[in-house]
Amino acid sequence: MKSFWTVVIVIIVVAVLGFGGWKVYHHMTKQAAPAQTVMAHPTMKPQPTMVKNSVYMMMPAAKLGNVMTDSKSMTLYTFKKDTSGVSNCSGACLKLWPAYVAPSQTGTFPANVSVIKRTDGTLQYAWKGMPLYYFSKDTKAGDVNGEGFGGLWDVVKM
C-alpha cells in the first residue's frame, strides 16, 4: 500500500511541477532520472551550438570535438608564432590566414575574449590573449582544413 501512495504522490508532483518535479523527486530519493539517448541520422549535418554572445559559437567537428567558429560557423584558429596580445601574421601570412576582425575595442565581451590592436591599426578578436584567424582554404561552414597546418596553426577547441 505504501508504494501505491508513493506513485500517487509522484503523479501529483509531476502534474503540478512538470518534469522539474520529477527531477526533484529523483534527487530526493537518490535515483537517477531515466537516461535519454539522442541519435542523429548519419546524413544530418551537425548543428552549431550558439554560445550566448555575438563573437563566437561552438560547433562539433569530427575527431576534434567542439571547435570555436564565428557566427557564420566558419572555424577560428590560433597561430603558434603569436604571443599573448600580439599578432605575428602579416603580409602573405595574412592573405592565407585572414584575421578575425573586431568592429570595436569597446563593449562587453564573453569570458576569455578580448580585442587586440594589430600593427596596421585594425582590431582583431583574441581568445585567452591569442589572436584569432580564419583559414582561406576553409570554403564552407564547419571546414577545419587548417588544423595542424605547418605545425603552426590550431583550431580553437572548446
PDB file of C-alpha atoms in Angstrom:
ATOM      1  CA  MET A   1       0.000   0.000   0.000  1.00  0.00           C
ATOM      2  CA  LYS A   2       2.950   2.320   0.748  1.00  0.00           C
ATOM      3  CA  SER A   3       4.214   2.094  -2.860  1.00  0.00           C
ATOM      4  CA  PHE A   4       0.690   2.905  -4.162  1.00  0.00           C
ATOM      5  CA  TRP A   5       0.650   6.214  -2.268  1.00  0.00           C
ATOM      6  CA  THR A   6       4.221   6.949  -3.375  1.00  0.00           C
ATOM      7  CA  VAL A   7       3.147   6.567  -7.014  1.00  0.00           C
ATOM      8  CA  VAL A   8       0.089   8.769  -6.425  1.00  0.00           C
ATOM      9  CA  ILE A   9       2.231  11.471  -4.818  1.00  0.00           C
ATOM     10  CA  VAL A  10       4.767  11.320  -7.663  1.00  0.00           C
ATOM     11  CA  ILE A  11       1.979  11.668 -10.246  1.00  0.00           C
ATOM     12  CA  ILE A  12       0.574  14.695  -8.422  1.00  0.00           C
ATOM     13  CA  VAL A  13       4.023  16.290  -8.098  1.00  0.00           C
ATOM     14  CA  VAL A  14       4.796  15.730 -11.781  1.00  0.00           C
ATOM     15  CA  ALA A  15       1.386  17.088 -12.769  1.00  0.00           C
ATOM     16  CA  VAL A  16       1.801  20.199 -10.611  1.00  0.00           C
ATOM     17  CA  LEU A  17       5.507  20.917 -11.124  1.00  0.00           C
ATOM     18  CA  GLY A  18       6.061  19.368 -14.526  1.00  0.00           C
ATOM     19  CA  PHE A  19       9.245  17.469 -15.317  1.00  0.00           C
ATOM     20  CA  GLY A  20      11.131  19.666 -12.821  1.00  0.00           C
ATOM     21  CA  GLY A  21       9.164  17.925 -10.070  1.00  0.00           C
ATOM     22  CA  TRP A  22      10.286  14.580 -11.460  1.00  0.00           C
ATOM     23  CA  LYS A  23      13.920  15.687 -11.164  1.00  0.00           C
ATOM     24  CA  VAL A  24      13.339  16.856  -7.577  1.00  0.00           C
ATOM     25  CA  TYR A  25      11.689  13.528  -6.670  1.00  0.00           C
ATOM     26  CA  HIS A  26      14.590  11.541  -8.123  1.00  0.00           C
ATOM     27  CA  HIS A  27      17.148  13.758  -6.400  1.00  0.00           C
ATOM     28  CA  MET A  28      15.381  13.280  -3.083  1.00  0.00           C
ATOM     29  CA  THR A  29      15.190   9.513  -3.496  1.00  0.00           C
ATOM     30  CA  LYS A  30      18.782   9.365  -4.857  1.00  0.00           C
ATOM     31  CA  GLN A  31      17.645   7.616  -8.013  1.00  0.00           C
ATOM     32  CA  ALA A  32      18.922   8.658 -11.393  1.00  0.00           C
ATOM     33  CA  ALA A  33      16.472  10.114 -13.867  1.00  0.00           C
ATOM     34  CA  PRO A  34      15.968   7.877 -16.889  1.00  0.00           C
ATOM     35  CA  ALA A  35      18.713   8.367 -19.461  1.00  0.00           C
ATOM     36  CA  GLN A  36      17.763   9.785 -22.798  1.00  0.00           C
ATOM     37  CA  THR A  37      19.769   8.943 -25.882  1.00  0.00           C
ATOM     38  CA  VAL A  38      19.556  11.220 -28.868  1.00  0.00           C
ATOM     39  CA  MET A  39      20.653   9.587 -32.068  1.00  0.00           C
ATOM     40  CA  ALA A  40      21.469  11.750 -35.070  1.00  0.00           C
ATOM     41  CA  HIS A  41      20.821  10.426 -38.530  1.00  0.00           C
ATOM     42  CA  PRO A  42      24.207   9.736 -40.200  1.00  0.00           C
ATOM     43  CA  THR A  43      23.414  12.107 -43.081  1.00  0.00           C
ATOM     44  CA  MET A  44      22.408  15.006 -40.832  1.00  0.00           C
ATOM     45  CA  LYS A  45      24.791  17.965 -40.695  1.00  0.00           C
ATOM     46  CA  PRO A  46      25.966  18.836 -37.150  1.00  0.00           C
ATOM     47  CA  GLN A  47      24.158  21.879 -35.823  1.00  0.00           C
ATOM     48  CA  PRO A  48      26.199  24.619 -34.165  1.00  0.00           C
ATOM     49  CA  THR A  49      25.637  25.370 -30.530  1.00  0.00           C
ATOM     50  CA  MET A  50      25.216  29.094 -30.083  1.00  0.00           C
ATOM     51  CA  VAL A  51      27.020  30.392 -27.081  1.00  0.00           C
ATOM     52  CA  LYS A  52      25.134  33.381 -25.689  1.00  0.00           C
ATOM     53  CA  ASN A  53      27.306  36.016 -27.333  1.00  0.00           C
ATOM     54  CA  SER A  54      27.793  37.541 -30.752  1.00  0.00           C
ATOM     55  CA  VAL A  55      31.518  36.809 -31.050  1.00  0.00           C
ATOM     56  CA  TYR A  56      31.680  33.021 -31.324  1.00  0.00           C
ATOM     57  CA  MET A  57      29.823  29.713 -31.354  1.00  0.00           C
ATOM     58  CA  MET A  58      30.814  26.142 -30.610  1.00  0.00           C
ATOM     59  CA  MET A  59      30.405  23.580 -33.353  1.00  0.00           C
ATOM     60  CA  PRO A  60      31.155  19.846 -33.286  1.00  0.00           C
ATOM     61  CA  ALA A  61      33.924  18.801 -35.680  1.00  0.00           C
ATOM     62  CA  ALA A  62      34.729  15.177 -36.456  1.00  0.00           C
ATOM     63  CA  LYS A  63      37.680  13.907 -34.371  1.00  0.00           C
ATOM     64  CA  LEU A  64      38.249  17.365 -32.847  1.00  0.00           C
ATOM     65  CA  GLY A  65      35.279  17.754 -30.515  1.00  0.00           C
ATOM     66  CA  ASN A  66      33.741  21.215 -30.145  1.00  0.00           C
ATOM     67  CA  VAL A  67      35.575  23.940 -32.028  1.00  0.00           C
ATOM     68  CA  MET A  68      35.193  27.708 -31.999  1.00  0.00           C
ATOM     69  CA  THR A  69      33.545  29.347 -35.004  1.00  0.00           C
ATOM     70  CA  ASP A  70      32.290  32.795 -35.863  1.00  0.00           C
ATOM     71  CA  SER A  71      28.555  33.484 -36.089  1.00  0.00           C
ATOM     72  CA  LYS A  72      28.515  32.026 -39.641  1.00  0.00           C
ATOM     73  CA  SER A  73      30.078  28.745 -38.437  1.00  0.00           C
ATOM     74  CA  MET A  74      33.476  29.452 -40.016  1.00  0.00           C
ATOM     75  CA  THR A  75      36.256  27.847 -37.961  1.00  0.00           C
ATOM     76  CA  LEU A  76      38.692  30.004 -35.977  1.00  0.00           C
ATOM     77  CA  TYR A  77      42.409  29.289 -35.465  1.00  0.00           C
ATOM     78  CA  THR A  78      45.403  30.433 -33.428  1.00  0.00           C
ATOM     79  CA  PHE A  79      48.999  30.822 -34.662  1.00  0.00           C
ATOM     80  CA  LYS A  80      51.852  29.368 -32.571  1.00  0.00           C
ATOM     81  CA  LYS A  81      54.204  32.232 -33.512  1.00  0.00           C
ATOM     82  CA  ASP A  82      51.851  34.769 -31.898  1.00  0.00           C
ATOM     83  CA  THR A  83      52.256  35.845 -28.309  1.00  0.00           C
ATOM     84  CA  SER A  84      49.517  36.977 -25.973  1.00  0.00           C
ATOM     85  CA  GLY A  85      48.053  40.208 -27.356  1.00  0.00           C
ATOM     86  CA  VAL A  86      50.399  40.312 -30.369  1.00  0.00           C
ATOM     87  CA  SER A  87      49.792  39.055 -33.911  1.00  0.00           C
ATOM     88  CA  ASN A  88      52.874  37.925 -35.828  1.00  0.00           C
ATOM     89  CA  CYS A  89      50.942  37.112 -39.011  1.00  0.00           C
ATOM     90  CA  SER A  90      51.176  39.764 -41.741  1.00  0.00           C
ATOM     91  CA  GLY A  91      51.686  40.050 -45.499  1.00  0.00           C
ATOM     92  CA  ALA A  92      51.395  36.678 -47.267  1.00  0.00           C
ATOM     93  CA  CYS A  93      50.532  35.006 -43.956  1.00  0.00           C
ATOM     94  CA  LEU A  94      47.550  37.319 -43.513  1.00  0.00           C
ATOM     95  CA  LYS A  95      46.312  36.550 -47.043  1.00  0.00           C
ATOM     96  CA  LEU A  96      46.227  32.825 -46.266  1.00  0.00           C
ATOM     97  CA  TRP A  97      45.101  33.371 -42.655  1.00  0.00           C
ATOM     98  CA  PRO A  98      42.777  36.415 -42.510  1.00  0.00           C
ATOM     99  CA  ALA A  99      42.360  37.999 -39.091  1.00  0.00           C
ATOM    100  CA  TYR A 100      39.029  37.708 -37.312  1.00  0.00           C
ATOM    101  CA  VAL A 101      38.430  41.453 -37.312  1.00  0.00           C
ATOM    102  CA  ALA A 102      36.574  43.139 -34.457  1.00  0.00           C
ATOM    103  CA  PRO A 103      34.414  46.201 -35.116  1.00  0.00           C
ATOM    104  CA  SER A 104      35.401  47.916 -31.859  1.00  0.00           C
ATOM    105  CA  GLN A 105      37.665  47.635 -28.857  1.00  0.00           C
ATOM    106  CA  THR A 106      34.907  48.738 -26.517  1.00  0.00           C
ATOM    107  CA  GLY A 107      31.971  46.775 -25.250  1.00  0.00           C
ATOM    108  CA  THR A 108      31.300  43.743 -23.146  1.00  0.00           C
ATOM    109  CA  PHE A 109      32.961  40.595 -24.391  1.00  0.00           C
ATOM    110  CA  PRO A 110      32.439  36.968 -23.356  1.00  0.00           C
ATOM    111  CA  ALA A 111      34.889  35.427 -20.890  1.00  0.00           C
ATOM    112  CA  ASN A 112      38.323  34.778 -22.428  1.00  0.00           C
ATOM    113  CA  VAL A 113      37.595  37.041 -25.436  1.00  0.00           C
ATOM    114  CA  SER A 114      39.465  40.298 -25.913  1.00  0.00           C
ATOM    115  CA  VAL A 115      40.327  42.636 -28.770  1.00  0.00           C
ATOM    116  CA  ILE A 116      43.914  43.433 -29.758  1.00  0.00           C
ATOM    117  CA  LYS A 117      45.197  46.202 -31.980  1.00  0.00           C
ATOM    118  CA  ARG A 118      47.338  44.953 -34.862  1.00  0.00           C
ATOM    119  CA  THR A 119      50.397  46.883 -36.071  1.00  0.00           C
ATOM    120  CA  ASP A 120      48.374  48.025 -39.113  1.00  0.00           C
ATOM    121  CA  GLY A 121      45.785  49.527 -36.745  1.00  0.00           C
ATOM    122  CA  THR A 122      42.992  47.010 -37.355  1.00  0.00           C
ATOM    123  CA  LEU A 123      41.277  45.387 -34.402  1.00  0.00           C
ATOM    124  CA  GLN A 124      41.294  41.608 -34.043  1.00  0.00           C
ATOM    125  CA  TYR A 125      39.485  39.273 -31.671  1.00  0.00           C
ATOM    126  CA  ALA A 126      41.651  37.144 -29.387  1.00  0.00           C
ATOM    127  CA  TRP A 127      40.922  34.031 -27.315  1.00  0.00           C
ATOM    128  CA  LYS A 128      42.780  33.938 -23.994  1.00  0.00           C
ATOM    129  CA  GLY A 129      45.013  36.663 -25.428  1.00  0.00           C
ATOM    130  CA  MET A 130      45.868  34.757 -28.617  1.00  0.00           C
ATOM    131  CA  PRO A 131      44.745  36.438 -31.874  1.00  0.00           C
ATOM    132  CA  LEU A 132      42.082  34.585 -33.897  1.00  0.00           C
ATOM    133  CA  TYR A 133      42.209  33.858 -37.627  1.00  0.00           C
ATOM    134  CA  TYR A 134      40.291  32.173 -40.427  1.00  0.00           C
ATOM    135  CA  PHE A 135      41.913  29.794 -42.919  1.00  0.00           C
ATOM    136  CA  SER A 136      41.325  30.892 -46.522  1.00  0.00           C
ATOM    137  CA  LYS A 137      41.086  27.232 -47.651  1.00  0.00           C
ATOM    138  CA  ASP A 138      38.051  26.684 -45.391  1.00  0.00           C
ATOM    139  CA  THR A 139      35.381  27.344 -48.009  1.00  0.00           C
ATOM    140  CA  LYS A 140      32.254  26.301 -46.154  1.00  0.00           C
ATOM    141  CA  ALA A 141      30.908  26.343 -42.622  1.00  0.00           C
ATOM    142  CA  GLY A 142      32.425  23.634 -40.453  1.00  0.00           C
ATOM    143  CA  ASP A 143      35.595  23.131 -42.531  1.00  0.00           C
ATOM    144  CA  VAL A 144      38.712  22.544 -40.401  1.00  0.00           C
ATOM    145  CA  ASN A 145      41.303  22.290 -43.181  1.00  0.00           C
ATOM    146  CA  GLY A 146      43.819  24.447 -41.307  1.00  0.00           C
ATOM    147  CA  GLU A 147      44.120  22.207 -38.239  1.00  0.00           C
ATOM    148  CA  GLY A 148      47.821  21.476 -37.666  1.00  0.00           C
ATOM    149  CA  PHE A 149      48.834  23.339 -40.850  1.00  0.00           C
ATOM    150  CA  GLY A 150      52.625  23.596 -40.993  1.00  0.00           C
ATOM    151  CA  GLY A 151      52.713  22.548 -37.351  1.00  0.00           C
ATOM    152  CA  LEU A 152      51.877  26.184 -36.505  1.00  0.00           C
ATOM    153  CA  TRP A 153      48.097  26.516 -36.695  1.00  0.00           C
ATOM    154  CA  ASP A 154      45.487  25.096 -34.332  1.00  0.00           C
ATOM    155  CA  VAL A 155      41.720  25.038 -34.317  1.00  0.00           C
ATOM    156  CA  VAL A 156      40.424  26.625 -31.122  1.00  0.00           C
ATOM    157  CA  LYS A 157      38.909  23.716 -29.191  1.00  0.00           C
ATOM    158  CA  MET A 158      36.187  24.447 -26.659  1.00  0.00           C
TER     159      MET A 158
END
